[in-house]
Short mmCIF file of C-alpha atoms (C1' of nucleotides) in Angstrom, two decimals:
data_model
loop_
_atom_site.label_atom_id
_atom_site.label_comp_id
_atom_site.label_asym_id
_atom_site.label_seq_id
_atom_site.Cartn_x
_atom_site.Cartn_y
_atom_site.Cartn_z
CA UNK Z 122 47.91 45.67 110.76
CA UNK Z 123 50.54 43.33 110.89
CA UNK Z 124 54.23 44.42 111.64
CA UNK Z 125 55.45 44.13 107.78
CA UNK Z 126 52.37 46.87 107.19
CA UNK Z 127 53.54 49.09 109.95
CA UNK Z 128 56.91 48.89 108.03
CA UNK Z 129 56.11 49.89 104.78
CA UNK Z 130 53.76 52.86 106.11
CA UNK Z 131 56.63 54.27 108.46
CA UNK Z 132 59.40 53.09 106.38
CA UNK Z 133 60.93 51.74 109.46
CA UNK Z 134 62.63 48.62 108.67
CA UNK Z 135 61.12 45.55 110.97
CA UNK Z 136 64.15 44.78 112.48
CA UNK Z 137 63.95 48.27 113.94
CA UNK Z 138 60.83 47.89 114.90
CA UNK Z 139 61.55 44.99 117.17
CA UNK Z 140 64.31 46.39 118.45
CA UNK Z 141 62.02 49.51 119.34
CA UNK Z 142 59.47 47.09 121.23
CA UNK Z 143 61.94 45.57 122.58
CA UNK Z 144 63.45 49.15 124.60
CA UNK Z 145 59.98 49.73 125.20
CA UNK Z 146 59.68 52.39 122.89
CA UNK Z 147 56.79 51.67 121.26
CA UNK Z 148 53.94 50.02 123.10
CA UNK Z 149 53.03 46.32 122.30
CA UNK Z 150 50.68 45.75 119.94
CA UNK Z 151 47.08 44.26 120.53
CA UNK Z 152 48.24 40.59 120.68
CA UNK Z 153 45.14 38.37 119.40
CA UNK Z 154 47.29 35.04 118.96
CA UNK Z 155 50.84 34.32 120.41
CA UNK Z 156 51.83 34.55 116.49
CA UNK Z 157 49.86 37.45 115.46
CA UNK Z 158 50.14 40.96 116.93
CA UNK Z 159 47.59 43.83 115.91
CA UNK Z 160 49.16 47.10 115.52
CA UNK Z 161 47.09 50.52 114.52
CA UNK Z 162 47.80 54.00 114.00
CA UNK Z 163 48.80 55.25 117.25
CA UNK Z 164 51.94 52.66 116.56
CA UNK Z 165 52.57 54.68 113.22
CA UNK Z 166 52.21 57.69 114.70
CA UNK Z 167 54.69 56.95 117.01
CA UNK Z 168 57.01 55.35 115.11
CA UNK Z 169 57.12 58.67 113.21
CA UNK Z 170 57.58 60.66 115.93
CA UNK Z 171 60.56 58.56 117.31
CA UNK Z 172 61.98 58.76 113.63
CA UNK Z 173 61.86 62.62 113.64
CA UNK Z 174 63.21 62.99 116.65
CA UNK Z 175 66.25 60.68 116.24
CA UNK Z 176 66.91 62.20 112.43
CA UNK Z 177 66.35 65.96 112.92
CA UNK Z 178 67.18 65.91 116.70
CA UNK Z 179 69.75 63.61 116.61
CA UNK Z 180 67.89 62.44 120.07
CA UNK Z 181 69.62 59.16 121.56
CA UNK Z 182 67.61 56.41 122.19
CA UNK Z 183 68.30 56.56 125.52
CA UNK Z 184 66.69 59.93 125.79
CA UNK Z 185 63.31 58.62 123.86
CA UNK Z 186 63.13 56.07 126.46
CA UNK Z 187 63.63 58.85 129.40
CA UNK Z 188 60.62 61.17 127.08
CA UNK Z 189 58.78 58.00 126.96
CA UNK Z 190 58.80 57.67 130.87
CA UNK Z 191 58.64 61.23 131.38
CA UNK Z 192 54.98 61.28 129.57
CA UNK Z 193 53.92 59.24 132.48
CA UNK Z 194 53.91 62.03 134.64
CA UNK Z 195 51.02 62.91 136.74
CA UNK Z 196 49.85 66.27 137.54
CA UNK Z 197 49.99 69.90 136.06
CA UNK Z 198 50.88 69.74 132.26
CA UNK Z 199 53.64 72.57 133.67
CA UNK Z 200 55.32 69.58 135.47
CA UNK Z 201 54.52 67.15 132.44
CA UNK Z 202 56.64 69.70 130.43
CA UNK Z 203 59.72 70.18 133.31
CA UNK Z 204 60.04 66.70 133.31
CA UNK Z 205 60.33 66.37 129.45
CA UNK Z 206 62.82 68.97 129.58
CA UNK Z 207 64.64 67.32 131.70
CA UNK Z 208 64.40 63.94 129.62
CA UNK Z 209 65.33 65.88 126.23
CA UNK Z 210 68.76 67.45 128.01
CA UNK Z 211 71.52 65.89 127.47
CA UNK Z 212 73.35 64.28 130.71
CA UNK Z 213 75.32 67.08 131.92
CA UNK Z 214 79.46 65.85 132.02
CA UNK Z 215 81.16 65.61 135.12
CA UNK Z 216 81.98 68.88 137.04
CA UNK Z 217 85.36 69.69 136.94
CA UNK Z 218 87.37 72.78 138.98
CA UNK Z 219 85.20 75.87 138.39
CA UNK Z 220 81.95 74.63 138.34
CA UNK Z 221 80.80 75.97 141.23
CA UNK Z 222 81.49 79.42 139.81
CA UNK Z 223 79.85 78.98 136.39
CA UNK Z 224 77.01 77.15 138.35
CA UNK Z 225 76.65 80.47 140.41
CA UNK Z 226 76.95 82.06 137.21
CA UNK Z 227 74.12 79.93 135.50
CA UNK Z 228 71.94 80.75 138.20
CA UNK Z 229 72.54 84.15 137.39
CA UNK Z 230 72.01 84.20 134.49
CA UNK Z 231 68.52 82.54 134.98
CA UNK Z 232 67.58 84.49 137.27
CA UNK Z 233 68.80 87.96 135.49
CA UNK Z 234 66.24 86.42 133.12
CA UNK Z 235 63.44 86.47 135.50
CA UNK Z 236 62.59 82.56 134.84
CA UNK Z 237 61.79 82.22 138.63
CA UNK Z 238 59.78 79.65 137.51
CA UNK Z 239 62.63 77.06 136.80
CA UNK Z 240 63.29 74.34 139.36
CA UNK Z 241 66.22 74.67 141.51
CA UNK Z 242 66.91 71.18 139.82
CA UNK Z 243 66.24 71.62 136.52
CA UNK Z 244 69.07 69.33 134.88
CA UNK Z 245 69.45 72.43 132.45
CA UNK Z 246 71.50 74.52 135.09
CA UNK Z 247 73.90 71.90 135.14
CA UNK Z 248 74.03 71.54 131.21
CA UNK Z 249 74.57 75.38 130.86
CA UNK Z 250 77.22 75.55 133.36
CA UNK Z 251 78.96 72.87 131.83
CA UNK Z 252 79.31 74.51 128.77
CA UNK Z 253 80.64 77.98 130.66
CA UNK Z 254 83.10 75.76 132.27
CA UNK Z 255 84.48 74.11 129.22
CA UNK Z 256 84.29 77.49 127.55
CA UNK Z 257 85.93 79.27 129.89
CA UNK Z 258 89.19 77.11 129.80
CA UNK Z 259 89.55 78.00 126.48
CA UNK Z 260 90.81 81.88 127.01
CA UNK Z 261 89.38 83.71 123.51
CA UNK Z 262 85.83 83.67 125.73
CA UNK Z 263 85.38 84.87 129.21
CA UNK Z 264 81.65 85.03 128.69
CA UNK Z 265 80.52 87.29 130.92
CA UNK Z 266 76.62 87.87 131.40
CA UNK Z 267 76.41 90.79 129.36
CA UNK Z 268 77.70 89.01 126.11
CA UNK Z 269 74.94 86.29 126.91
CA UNK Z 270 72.28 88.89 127.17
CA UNK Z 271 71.32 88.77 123.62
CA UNK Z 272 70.66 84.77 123.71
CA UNK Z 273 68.57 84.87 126.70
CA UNK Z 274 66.42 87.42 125.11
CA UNK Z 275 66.04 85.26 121.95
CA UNK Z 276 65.25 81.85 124.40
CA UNK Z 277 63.01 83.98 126.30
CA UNK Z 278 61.02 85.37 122.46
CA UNK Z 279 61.50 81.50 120.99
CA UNK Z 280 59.78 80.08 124.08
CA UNK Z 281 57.11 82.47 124.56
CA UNK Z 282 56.35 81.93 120.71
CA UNK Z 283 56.56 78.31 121.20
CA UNK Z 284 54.52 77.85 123.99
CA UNK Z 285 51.99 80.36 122.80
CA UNK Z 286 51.12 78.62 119.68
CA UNK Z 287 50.37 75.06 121.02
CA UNK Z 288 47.11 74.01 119.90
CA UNK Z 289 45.01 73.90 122.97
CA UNK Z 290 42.34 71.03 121.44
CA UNK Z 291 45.16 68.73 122.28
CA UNK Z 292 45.28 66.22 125.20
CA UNK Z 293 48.31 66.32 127.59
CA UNK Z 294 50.48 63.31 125.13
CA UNK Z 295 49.39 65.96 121.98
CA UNK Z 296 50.68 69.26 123.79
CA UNK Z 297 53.47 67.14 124.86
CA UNK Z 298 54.59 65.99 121.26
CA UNK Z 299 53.79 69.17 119.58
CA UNK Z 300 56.40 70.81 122.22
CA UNK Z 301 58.61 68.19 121.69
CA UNK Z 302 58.93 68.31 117.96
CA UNK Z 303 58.68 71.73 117.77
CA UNK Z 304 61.67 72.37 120.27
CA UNK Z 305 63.82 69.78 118.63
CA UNK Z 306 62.74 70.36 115.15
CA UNK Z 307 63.22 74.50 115.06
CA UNK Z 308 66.17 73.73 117.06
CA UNK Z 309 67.95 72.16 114.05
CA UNK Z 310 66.15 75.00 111.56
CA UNK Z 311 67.47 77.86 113.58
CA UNK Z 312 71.02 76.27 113.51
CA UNK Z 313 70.89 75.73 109.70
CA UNK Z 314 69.38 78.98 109.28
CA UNK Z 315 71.87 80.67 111.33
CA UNK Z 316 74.59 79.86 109.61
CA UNK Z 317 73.31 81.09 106.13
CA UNK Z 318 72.45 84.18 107.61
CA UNK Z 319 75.94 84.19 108.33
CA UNK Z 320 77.05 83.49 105.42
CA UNK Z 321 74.93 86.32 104.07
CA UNK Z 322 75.73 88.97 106.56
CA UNK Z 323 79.70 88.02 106.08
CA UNK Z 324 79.81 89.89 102.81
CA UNK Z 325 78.60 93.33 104.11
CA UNK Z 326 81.53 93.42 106.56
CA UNK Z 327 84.15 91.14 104.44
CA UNK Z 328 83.49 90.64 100.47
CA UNK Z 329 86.79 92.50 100.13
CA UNK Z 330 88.54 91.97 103.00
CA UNK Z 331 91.92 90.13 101.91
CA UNK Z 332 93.52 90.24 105.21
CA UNK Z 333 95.95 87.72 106.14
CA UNK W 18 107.62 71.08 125.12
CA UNK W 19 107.05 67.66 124.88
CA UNK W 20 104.29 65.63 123.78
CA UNK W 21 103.33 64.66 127.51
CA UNK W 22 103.75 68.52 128.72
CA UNK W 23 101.46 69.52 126.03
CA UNK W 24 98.91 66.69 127.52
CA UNK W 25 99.27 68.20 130.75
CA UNK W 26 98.49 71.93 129.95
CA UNK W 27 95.73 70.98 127.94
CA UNK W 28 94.20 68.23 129.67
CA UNK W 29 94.22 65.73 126.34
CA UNK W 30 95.63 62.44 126.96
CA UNK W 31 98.95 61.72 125.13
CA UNK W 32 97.36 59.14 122.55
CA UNK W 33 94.30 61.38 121.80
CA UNK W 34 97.03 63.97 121.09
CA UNK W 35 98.65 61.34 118.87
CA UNK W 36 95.44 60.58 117.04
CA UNK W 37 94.90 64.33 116.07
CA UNK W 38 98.59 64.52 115.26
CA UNK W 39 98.18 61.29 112.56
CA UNK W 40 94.27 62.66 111.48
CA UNK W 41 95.66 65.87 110.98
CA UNK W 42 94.07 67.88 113.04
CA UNK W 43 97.28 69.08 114.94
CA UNK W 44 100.15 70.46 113.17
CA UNK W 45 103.35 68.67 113.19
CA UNK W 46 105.29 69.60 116.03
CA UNK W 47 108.95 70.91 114.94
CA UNK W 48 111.35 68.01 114.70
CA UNK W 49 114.56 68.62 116.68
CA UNK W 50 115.49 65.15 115.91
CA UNK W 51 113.72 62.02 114.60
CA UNK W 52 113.20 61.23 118.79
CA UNK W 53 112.31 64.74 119.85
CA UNK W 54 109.53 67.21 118.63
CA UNK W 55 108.83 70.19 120.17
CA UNK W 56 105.43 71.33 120.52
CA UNK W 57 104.55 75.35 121.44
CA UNK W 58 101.80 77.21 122.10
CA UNK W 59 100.33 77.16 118.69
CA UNK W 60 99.75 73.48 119.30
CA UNK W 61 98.28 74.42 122.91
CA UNK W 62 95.81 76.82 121.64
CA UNK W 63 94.83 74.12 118.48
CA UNK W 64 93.73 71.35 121.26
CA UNK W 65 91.95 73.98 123.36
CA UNK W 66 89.91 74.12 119.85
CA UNK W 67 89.47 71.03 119.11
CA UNK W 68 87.83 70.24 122.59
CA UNK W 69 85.25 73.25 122.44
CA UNK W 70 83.86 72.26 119.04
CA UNK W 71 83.87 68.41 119.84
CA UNK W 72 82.93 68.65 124.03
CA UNK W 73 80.63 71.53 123.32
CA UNK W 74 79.89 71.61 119.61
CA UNK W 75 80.02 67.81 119.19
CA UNK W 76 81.48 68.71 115.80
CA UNK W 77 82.45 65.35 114.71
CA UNK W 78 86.16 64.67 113.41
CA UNK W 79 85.08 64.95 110.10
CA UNK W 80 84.08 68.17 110.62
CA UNK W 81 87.58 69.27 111.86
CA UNK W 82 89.22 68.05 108.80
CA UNK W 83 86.81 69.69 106.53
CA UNK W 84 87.26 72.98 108.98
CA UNK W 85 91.37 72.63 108.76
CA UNK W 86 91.40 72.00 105.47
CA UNK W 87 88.85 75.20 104.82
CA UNK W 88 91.46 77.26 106.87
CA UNK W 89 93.50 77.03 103.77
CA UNK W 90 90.95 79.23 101.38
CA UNK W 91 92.32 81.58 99.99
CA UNK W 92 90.68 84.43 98.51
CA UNK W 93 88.68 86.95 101.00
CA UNK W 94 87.51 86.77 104.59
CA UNK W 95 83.78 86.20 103.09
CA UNK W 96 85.18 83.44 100.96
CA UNK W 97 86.66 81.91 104.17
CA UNK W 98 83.59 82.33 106.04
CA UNK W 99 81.18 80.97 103.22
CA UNK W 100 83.93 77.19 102.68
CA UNK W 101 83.86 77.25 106.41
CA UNK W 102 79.99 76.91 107.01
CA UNK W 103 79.98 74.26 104.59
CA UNK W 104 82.78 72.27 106.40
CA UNK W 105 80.72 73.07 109.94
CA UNK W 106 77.30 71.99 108.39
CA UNK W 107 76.20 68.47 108.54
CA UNK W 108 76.18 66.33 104.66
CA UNK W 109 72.72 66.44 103.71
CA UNK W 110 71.44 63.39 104.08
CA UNK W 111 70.23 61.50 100.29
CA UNK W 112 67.12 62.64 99.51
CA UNK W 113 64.10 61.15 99.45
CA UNK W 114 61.11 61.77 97.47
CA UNK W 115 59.59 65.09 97.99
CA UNK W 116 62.92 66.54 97.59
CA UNK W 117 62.87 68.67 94.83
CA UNK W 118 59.50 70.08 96.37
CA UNK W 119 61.17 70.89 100.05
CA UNK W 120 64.29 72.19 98.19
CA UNK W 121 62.49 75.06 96.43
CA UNK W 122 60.74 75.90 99.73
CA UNK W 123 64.25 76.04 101.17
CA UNK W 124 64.89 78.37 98.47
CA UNK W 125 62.31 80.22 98.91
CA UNK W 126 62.70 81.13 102.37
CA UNK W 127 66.03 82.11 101.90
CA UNK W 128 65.27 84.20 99.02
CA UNK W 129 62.74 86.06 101.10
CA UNK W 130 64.90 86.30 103.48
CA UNK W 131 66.54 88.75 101.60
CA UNK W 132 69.83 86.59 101.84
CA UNK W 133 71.14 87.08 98.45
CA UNK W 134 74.78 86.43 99.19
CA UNK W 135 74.37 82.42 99.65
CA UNK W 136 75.41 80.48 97.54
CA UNK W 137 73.40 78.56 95.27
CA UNK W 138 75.23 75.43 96.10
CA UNK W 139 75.86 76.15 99.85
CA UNK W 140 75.34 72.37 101.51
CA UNK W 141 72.68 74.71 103.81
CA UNK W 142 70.33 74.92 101.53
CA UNK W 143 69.95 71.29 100.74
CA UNK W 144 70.13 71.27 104.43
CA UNK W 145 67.15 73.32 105.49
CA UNK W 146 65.38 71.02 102.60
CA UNK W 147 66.43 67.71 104.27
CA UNK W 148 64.73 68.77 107.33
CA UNK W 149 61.43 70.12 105.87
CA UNK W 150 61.70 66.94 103.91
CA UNK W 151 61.87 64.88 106.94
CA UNK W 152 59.56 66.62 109.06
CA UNK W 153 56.80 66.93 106.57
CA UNK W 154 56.64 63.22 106.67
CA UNK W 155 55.39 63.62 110.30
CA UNK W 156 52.03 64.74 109.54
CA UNK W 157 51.42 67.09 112.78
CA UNK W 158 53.55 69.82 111.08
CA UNK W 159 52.69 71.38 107.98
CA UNK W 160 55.10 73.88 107.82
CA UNK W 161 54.71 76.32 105.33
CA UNK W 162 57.09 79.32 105.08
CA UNK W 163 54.63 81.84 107.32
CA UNK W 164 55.43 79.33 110.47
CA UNK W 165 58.82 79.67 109.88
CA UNK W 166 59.27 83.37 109.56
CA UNK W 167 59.59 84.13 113.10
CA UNK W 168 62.70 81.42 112.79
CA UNK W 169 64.16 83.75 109.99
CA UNK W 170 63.70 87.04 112.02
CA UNK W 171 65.68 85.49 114.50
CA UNK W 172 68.35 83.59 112.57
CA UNK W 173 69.16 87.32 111.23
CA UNK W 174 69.50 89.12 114.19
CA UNK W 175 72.17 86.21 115.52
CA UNK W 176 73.81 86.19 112.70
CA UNK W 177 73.95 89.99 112.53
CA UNK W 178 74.84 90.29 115.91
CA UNK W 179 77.83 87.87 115.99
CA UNK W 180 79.29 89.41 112.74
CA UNK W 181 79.13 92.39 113.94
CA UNK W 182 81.25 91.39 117.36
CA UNK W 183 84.08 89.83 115.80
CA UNK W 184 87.35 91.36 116.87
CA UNK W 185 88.87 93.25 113.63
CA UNK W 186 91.86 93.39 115.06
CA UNK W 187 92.96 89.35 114.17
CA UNK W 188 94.28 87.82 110.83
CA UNK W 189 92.45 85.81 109.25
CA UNK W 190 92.40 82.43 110.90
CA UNK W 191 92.01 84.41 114.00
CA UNK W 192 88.68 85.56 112.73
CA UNK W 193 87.42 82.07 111.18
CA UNK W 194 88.57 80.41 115.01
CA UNK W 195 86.58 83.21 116.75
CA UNK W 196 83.45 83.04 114.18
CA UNK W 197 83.21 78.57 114.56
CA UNK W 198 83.48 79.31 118.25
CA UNK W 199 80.39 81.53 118.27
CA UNK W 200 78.51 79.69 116.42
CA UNK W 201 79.14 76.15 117.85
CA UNK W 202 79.33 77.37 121.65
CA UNK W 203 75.91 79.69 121.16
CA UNK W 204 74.56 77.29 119.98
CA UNK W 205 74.27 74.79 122.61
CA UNK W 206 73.63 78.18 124.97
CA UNK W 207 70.77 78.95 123.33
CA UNK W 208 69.35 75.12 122.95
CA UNK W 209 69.92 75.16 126.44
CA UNK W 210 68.56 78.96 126.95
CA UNK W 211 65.74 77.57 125.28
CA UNK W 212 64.75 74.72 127.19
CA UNK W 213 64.75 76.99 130.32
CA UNK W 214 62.74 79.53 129.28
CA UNK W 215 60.19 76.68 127.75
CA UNK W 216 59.56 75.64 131.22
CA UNK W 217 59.32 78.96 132.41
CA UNK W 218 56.58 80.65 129.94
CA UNK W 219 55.15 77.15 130.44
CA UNK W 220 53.90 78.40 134.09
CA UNK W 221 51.86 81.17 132.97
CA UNK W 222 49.73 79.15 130.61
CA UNK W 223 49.74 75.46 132.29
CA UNK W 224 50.91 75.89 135.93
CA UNK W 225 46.71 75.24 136.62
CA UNK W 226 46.69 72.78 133.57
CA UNK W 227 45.30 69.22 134.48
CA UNK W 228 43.56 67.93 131.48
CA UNK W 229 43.97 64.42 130.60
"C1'" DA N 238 129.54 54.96 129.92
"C1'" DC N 239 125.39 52.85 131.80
"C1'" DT N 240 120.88 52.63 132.99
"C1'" DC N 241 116.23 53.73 132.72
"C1'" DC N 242 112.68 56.66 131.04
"C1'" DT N 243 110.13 58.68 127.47
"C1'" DT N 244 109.22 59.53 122.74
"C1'" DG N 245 107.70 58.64 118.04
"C1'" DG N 246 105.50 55.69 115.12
"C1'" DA N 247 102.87 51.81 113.80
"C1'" DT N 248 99.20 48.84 114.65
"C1'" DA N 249 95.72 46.65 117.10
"C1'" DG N 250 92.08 46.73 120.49
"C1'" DT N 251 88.12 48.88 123.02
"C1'" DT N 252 83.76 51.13 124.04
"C1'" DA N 253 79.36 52.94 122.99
"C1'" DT N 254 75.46 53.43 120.19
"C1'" DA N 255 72.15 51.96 117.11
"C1'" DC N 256 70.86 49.07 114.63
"C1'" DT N 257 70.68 44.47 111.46
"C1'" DG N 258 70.72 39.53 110.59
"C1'" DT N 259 69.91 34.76 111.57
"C1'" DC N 260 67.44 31.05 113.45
"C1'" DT N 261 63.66 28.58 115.22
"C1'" DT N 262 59.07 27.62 115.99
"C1'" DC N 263 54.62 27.65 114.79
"C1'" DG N 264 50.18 29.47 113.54
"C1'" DA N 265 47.37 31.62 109.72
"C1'" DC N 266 45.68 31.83 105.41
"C1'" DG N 267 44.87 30.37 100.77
"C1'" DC F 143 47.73 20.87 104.08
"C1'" DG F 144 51.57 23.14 102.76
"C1'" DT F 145 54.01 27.21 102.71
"C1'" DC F 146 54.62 31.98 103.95
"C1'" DG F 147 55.31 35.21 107.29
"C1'" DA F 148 55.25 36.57 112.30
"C1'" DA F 149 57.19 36.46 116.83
"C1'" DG F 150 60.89 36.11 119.79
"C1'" DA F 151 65.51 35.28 121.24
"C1'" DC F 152 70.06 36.22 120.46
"C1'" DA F 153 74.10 37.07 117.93
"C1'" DG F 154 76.44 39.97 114.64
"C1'" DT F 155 77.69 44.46 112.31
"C1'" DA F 156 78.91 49.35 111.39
"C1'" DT F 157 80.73 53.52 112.73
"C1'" DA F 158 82.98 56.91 115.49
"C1'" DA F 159 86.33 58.15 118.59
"C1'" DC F 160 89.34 57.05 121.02
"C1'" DT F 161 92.88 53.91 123.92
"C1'" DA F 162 96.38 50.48 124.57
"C1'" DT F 163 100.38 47.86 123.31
"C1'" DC F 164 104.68 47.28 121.30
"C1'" DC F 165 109.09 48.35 119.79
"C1'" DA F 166 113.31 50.62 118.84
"C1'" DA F 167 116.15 54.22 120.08
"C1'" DG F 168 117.57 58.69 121.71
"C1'" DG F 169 118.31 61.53 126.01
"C1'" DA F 170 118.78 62.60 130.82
"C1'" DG F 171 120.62 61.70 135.10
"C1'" DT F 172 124.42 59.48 137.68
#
DNA sequence: ACTCCTTGGATAGTTATACTGTCTTCGACG
DNA sequence: CGTCGAAGACAGTATAACTATCCAAGGAGT
């Protein structure tokens, strides 16, 4: 099919899709003539994927092209999945004073977990000490591990769910993309759930509150 | 103290401070004269705020004005609470076709949820729809409500929990400030949470995993 | 009283991200 | 055999969130 075809099926306008080749997003397509290029369906399917993940994930495009290198990995499809992990965190901000404590405490925290299986570099240790760190200037929080507790038990439930109901017919690119979507995808429904459960569960405890 | 003082202590650059002040995100400071305002700890406290939800939350500005001017409800604490989650939540993007369809799942799910206090116009609900919407574009996922039960069960419990921690000895602001924080700040945790225990559970099924 | 510094306030400029539009050439298809 | 659309290069736009500049004038230190 011809680029104005891969359009209309993905609703993608064209001008995205060139600018997609061009960041190497999507592979070339089958180029029969130097004026006519032959996409098929793995270019749809694609196209769709990088769609969902930018619109529900609010992915950058800078991270699609880090997933896109990451599926390149060789080896265990374990390591396939660290490295995705790593290419679907965000860049973790500068360290500033007290990092090295909430980075001790991260490890913790991991640890207190019993996810020995995590690398020592896993980009994620960074990314949740960060987020102590710029909590913990702000004094309502002190976060200590106990409050945490309860969210590492829900990760550790989510990802055991998750990674137990991958469809083992796929090939390592399938397992990858149906952990990818599912991750980013449930991450957005568990947000937007959460907070109408919240909004539910406020009127046990408040419907008549009036306080100032 | 003065506009640079309050930069210092909080760590916000004078003409970011000046931006909030003409968005209206800061309160005026009081006005000694029409060359001298003094700022206090109120204003201190505000910024520390403002950074969380943006640094960690990535609430956009938007989002603060809807979430200052839902500070102003009136009426009770569940009131608050419900304006508040609308102001936090995302505009639903337009919807496409398929809508109508993904909306009554939406409503569906809640309703079995057992969530009976939401609103029939909370922005959530066309929300959840959006998403299902979007996603059910992408072929791989079918997603009928039994897939995302497990989602529900745990979107309950969170919300639940966090309710249930919120300190009843603060007035009402106090309470809506220490609610957004939860949400926004456990959220990223748990995304992050998430992640890590992905590639950990990952291990027991992959670790020997080479298939092409 | 005299500098010099800083503030408040207005307005304009900057950066980053993610597209979107225009232009040109030229081959393909009817 | 003419025109329609594709490919490719490159420039332009939109939005969000700041950031910088400018100016007039009040205040602080001497």
């Amino acid at each position: 099919m011809r680029i104005s075809e891969l359009s209309e099926r993905t609703g993608v306008p064209v001008p995205t899709i060139k600018y997609y080749l061009r960041e190497g997003l999507l592979p070339e397509g089958d180029k029969r003539t130097p004026r006519l290029t032959e996409y098929d369906d793995r270019h749809v399917r694609r196209l769709g994927l990088l769609r969902v993940l930018r619109d529900v994930g609010d992915v950058p495009v800078e991270g699609l092209k880090r997933l896109v290198a990451a599926a390149e990995t060789r080896g265990t499809v374990h390591d396939l999945f660290a490295v995705a992990a790593d290419a679907l965190a965000p860049t973790p901000p500068a360290p500033g004073p007290g990092r090295a404590e909430t980075r001790a405490m991260a490890d913790a925290i991991i640890a207190h977990a019993g996810w020995d299986r995590v690398r020592e570099d896993s980009v994620d240790r960074d990314n949740l000490a960060a987020t102590l760190e710029m909590v913990g200037s702000f004094d309502t929080h002190p976060r200590d591990p106990a409050e945490i507790a309860p969210y590492v038990a829900m990760a550790d439930r989510l990802a055991r769910h998750e990674i137990a109901n991958l469809d083992d017919h796929k090939d390592r690119v399938g397992l990858l993309e149906e952990m990818i979507v599912g991750q980013v995808v449930f991450a957005s429904v568990l947000t937007t759930l959460r907070r109408l459960a919240e909004e539910h569960h406020s009127h046990e405890r408040f419907a008549e509150d009036q306080r100032d």
